[in-house]
Every structure is written in structure tokens, then in C-alpha cells.
Amino acid sequence: MLLSCGEKVIEPPENLISKEKMASILYDMAILNSTKGTSPSLLSKNNIEVMPFIFRKYDIDSIQFTQSDVYYASVPLEYQAIYENVEARLENEVKLLEEQKKRKNDSIKKANEQRRDSIKKPNTLQLNDSLSKK
């Protein structure tokens, strides 16, 4: 028997996590797992373990998460839509962070230029005062 990508292979669990909430969970997991890979001390310093944190934040348990994940995985088009949502949010976050970094760098560059300019320009009051005393 052939099944299409949109057909349900298994029935949804009674406590199915909504697609929107599942996307938010997977987004947070991606962020936290990335942090775990790049700055593990940050999580340990704040006593954050990824999955227990996620379960508390979203008021779910491991069984509900697993059953919902298995269900969505059995419906590839819905699962793909969830992951595309997560990917778009992550890409948007990267853009925002890059824009913030550029603004910060531009601000630092401008401040450095202003400081250099003020060092190069002689103080005209002092120059005039010294000339008038001669």
C-alpha cells in the first residue's frame, strides 16, 4: 500500500502539541543546543539543562513531546512546515544579530573618528590666547 506525503500514518496523540508550539520548542532547542556547543559554561553557570528547561517552559513532559514529535514525523509535509518555520526564525535572528553588530561597529568607528579629529584640531581658543599675549 502506497502512502502519500500528506497522509497520516499514525493517529495524533490526545495531548498533541500544536504546530506553532512545536515550532517554538524546536526553535528554543536549536538555540540552547547551539549555546551548549559554543558556550557550555554559560548553561552550566545558570544551571540550565536543555530538555528539562524546555519541558518546564512549555509545560509539557517528555512523553508528550516524543509522541507529538513522532506524530509530526509521520506526516512529512506538516513536519517540513514546522522545520521551515524554525529555520525562518533562526535566519531572522541571525539577520537581527548581524544588524546589531554592524550598528555597534559603526558606532565605535564613528566615536574613534571623532576622537581622532578632536586630537588633530588645535584648540583655537588656546591658539588665539597665545597670539594675543605676544
Short mmCIF file of C-alpha atoms in Angstrom, two decimals:
data_model
loop_
_atom_site.label_atom_id
_atom_site.label_comp_id
_atom_site.label_asym_id
_atom_site.label_seq_id
_atom_site.Cartn_x
_atom_site.Cartn_y
_atom_site.Cartn_z
CA MET A 1 0.00 0.00 0.00
CA LEU A 2 1.45 3.35 -1.02
CA LEU A 3 1.02 6.40 1.17
CA SER A 4 1.30 9.99 0.10
CA CYS A 5 3.44 12.50 1.99
CA GLY A 6 0.34 14.18 3.41
CA GLU A 7 -1.42 11.07 4.75
CA LYS A 8 -1.46 10.30 8.44
CA VAL A 9 0.35 7.07 9.19
CA ILE A 10 -0.48 7.19 12.89
CA GLU A 11 -3.28 8.85 14.79
CA PRO A 12 -2.49 12.07 16.62
CA PRO A 13 -1.94 11.63 20.35
CA GLU A 14 -4.58 13.00 22.71
CA ASN A 15 -2.22 15.64 24.04
CA LEU A 16 -0.73 16.65 20.67
CA ILE A 17 1.39 19.77 20.85
CA SER A 18 0.18 22.35 18.33
CA LYS A 19 2.34 23.01 15.27
CA GLU A 20 3.05 26.56 16.42
CA LYS A 21 4.10 25.45 19.90
CA MET A 22 6.18 22.62 18.45
CA ALA A 23 7.99 25.11 16.20
CA SER A 24 8.71 27.30 19.24
CA ILE A 25 10.00 24.30 21.19
CA LEU A 26 12.29 23.25 18.33
CA TYR A 27 13.48 26.84 17.91
CA ASP A 28 14.41 27.09 21.58
CA MET A 29 16.07 23.69 21.43
CA ALA A 30 18.18 24.83 18.47
CA ILE A 31 19.26 27.98 20.31
CA LEU A 32 20.04 26.13 23.54
CA ASN A 33 21.86 23.28 21.81
CA SER A 34 23.89 25.81 19.87
CA THR A 35 24.79 27.53 23.13
CA LYS A 36 25.64 24.15 24.60
CA GLY A 37 28.06 23.58 21.72
CA THR A 38 29.67 27.02 21.72
CA SER A 39 29.44 28.19 25.35
CA PRO A 40 28.67 25.21 27.58
CA SER A 41 29.79 27.10 30.68
CA LEU A 42 27.01 29.64 30.11
CA LEU A 43 24.35 26.97 30.53
CA SER A 44 26.05 25.21 33.43
CA LYS A 45 26.70 28.54 35.21
CA ASN A 46 22.95 29.21 35.04
CA ASN A 47 22.02 25.61 35.92
CA ILE A 48 20.21 25.07 32.63
CA GLU A 49 19.78 21.59 31.23
CA VAL A 50 18.21 21.85 27.80
CA MET A 51 15.35 19.35 27.88
CA PRO A 52 14.21 19.89 31.50
CA PHE A 53 14.25 23.64 30.78
CA ILE A 54 12.13 23.15 27.64
CA PHE A 55 9.67 20.90 29.45
CA ARG A 56 9.20 23.47 32.25
CA LYS A 57 8.97 26.42 29.88
CA TYR A 58 6.30 24.85 27.68
CA ASP A 59 4.53 22.93 30.46
CA ILE A 60 4.96 19.59 28.70
CA ASP A 61 6.63 16.32 29.58
CA SER A 62 8.97 14.04 27.67
CA ILE A 63 6.19 11.64 26.68
CA GLN A 64 4.02 14.41 25.24
CA PHE A 65 6.99 15.82 23.36
CA THR A 66 8.05 12.43 21.99
CA GLN A 67 4.54 11.41 20.96
CA SER A 68 3.98 14.75 19.22
CA ASP A 69 7.36 14.59 17.51
CA VAL A 70 6.71 11.02 16.28
CA TYR A 71 3.27 12.05 15.04
CA TYR A 72 4.56 15.07 13.11
CA ALA A 73 7.41 12.97 11.71
CA SER A 74 4.78 10.59 10.36
CA VAL A 75 3.21 13.46 8.41
CA PRO A 76 6.19 14.75 6.41
CA LEU A 77 4.51 17.84 4.96
CA GLU A 78 3.47 19.09 8.39
CA TYR A 79 6.88 18.23 9.84
CA GLN A 80 8.58 20.08 6.99
CA ALA A 81 6.37 23.13 7.57
CA ILE A 82 7.32 23.12 11.27
CA TYR A 83 11.02 22.94 10.46
CA GLU A 84 10.72 25.64 7.78
CA ASN A 85 9.13 27.88 10.42
CA VAL A 86 12.05 27.18 12.77
CA GLU A 87 14.59 27.80 10.01
CA ALA A 88 12.97 31.12 9.06
CA ARG A 89 13.00 32.26 12.69
CA LEU A 90 16.66 31.29 13.07
CA GLU A 91 17.60 33.10 9.85
CA ASN A 92 15.70 36.19 11.02
CA GLU A 93 17.54 36.07 14.36
CA VAL A 94 20.89 35.86 12.55
CA LYS A 95 19.97 38.93 10.45
CA LEU A 96 18.97 40.88 13.55
CA LEU A 97 22.21 39.97 15.34
CA GLU A 98 24.28 40.92 12.28
CA GLU A 99 22.47 44.28 12.07
CA GLN A 100 23.11 44.94 15.77
CA LYS A 101 26.77 44.05 15.36
CA LYS A 102 27.08 46.36 12.33
CA ARG A 103 25.41 49.26 14.21
CA LYS A 104 27.71 48.71 17.18
CA ASN A 105 30.81 48.57 14.96
CA ASP A 106 29.68 51.67 13.06
CA SER A 107 29.13 53.50 16.34
CA ILE A 108 32.58 52.54 17.60
CA LYS A 109 34.14 53.57 14.29
CA LYS A 110 32.37 56.95 14.40
CA ALA A 111 33.44 57.56 18.00
CA ASN A 112 37.05 56.70 17.13
CA GLU A 113 36.97 59.06 14.14
CA GLN A 114 35.57 61.87 16.27
CA ARG A 115 38.26 61.27 18.88
CA ARG A 116 41.00 61.34 16.23
CA ASP A 117 39.55 64.51 14.72
CA SER A 118 39.47 66.26 18.11
CA ILE A 119 43.10 65.31 18.71
CA LYS A 120 44.17 66.63 15.28
CA LYS A 121 42.40 70.00 15.57
CA PRO A 122 44.23 72.54 17.71
CA ASN A 123 42.16 74.34 20.26
CA THR A 124 41.52 77.70 18.55
CA LEU A 125 40.88 79.48 21.84
CA GLN A 126 44.26 78.50 23.18
CA LEU A 127 45.90 79.46 19.88
CA ASN A 128 44.23 82.91 19.86
CA ASP A 129 45.07 83.48 23.54
CA SER A 130 48.71 82.66 22.98
CA LEU A 131 48.89 85.02 19.98
CA SER A 132 47.26 87.90 21.81
CA LYS A 133 49.81 87.74 24.65
CA LYS A 134 52.75 88.34 22.28
#
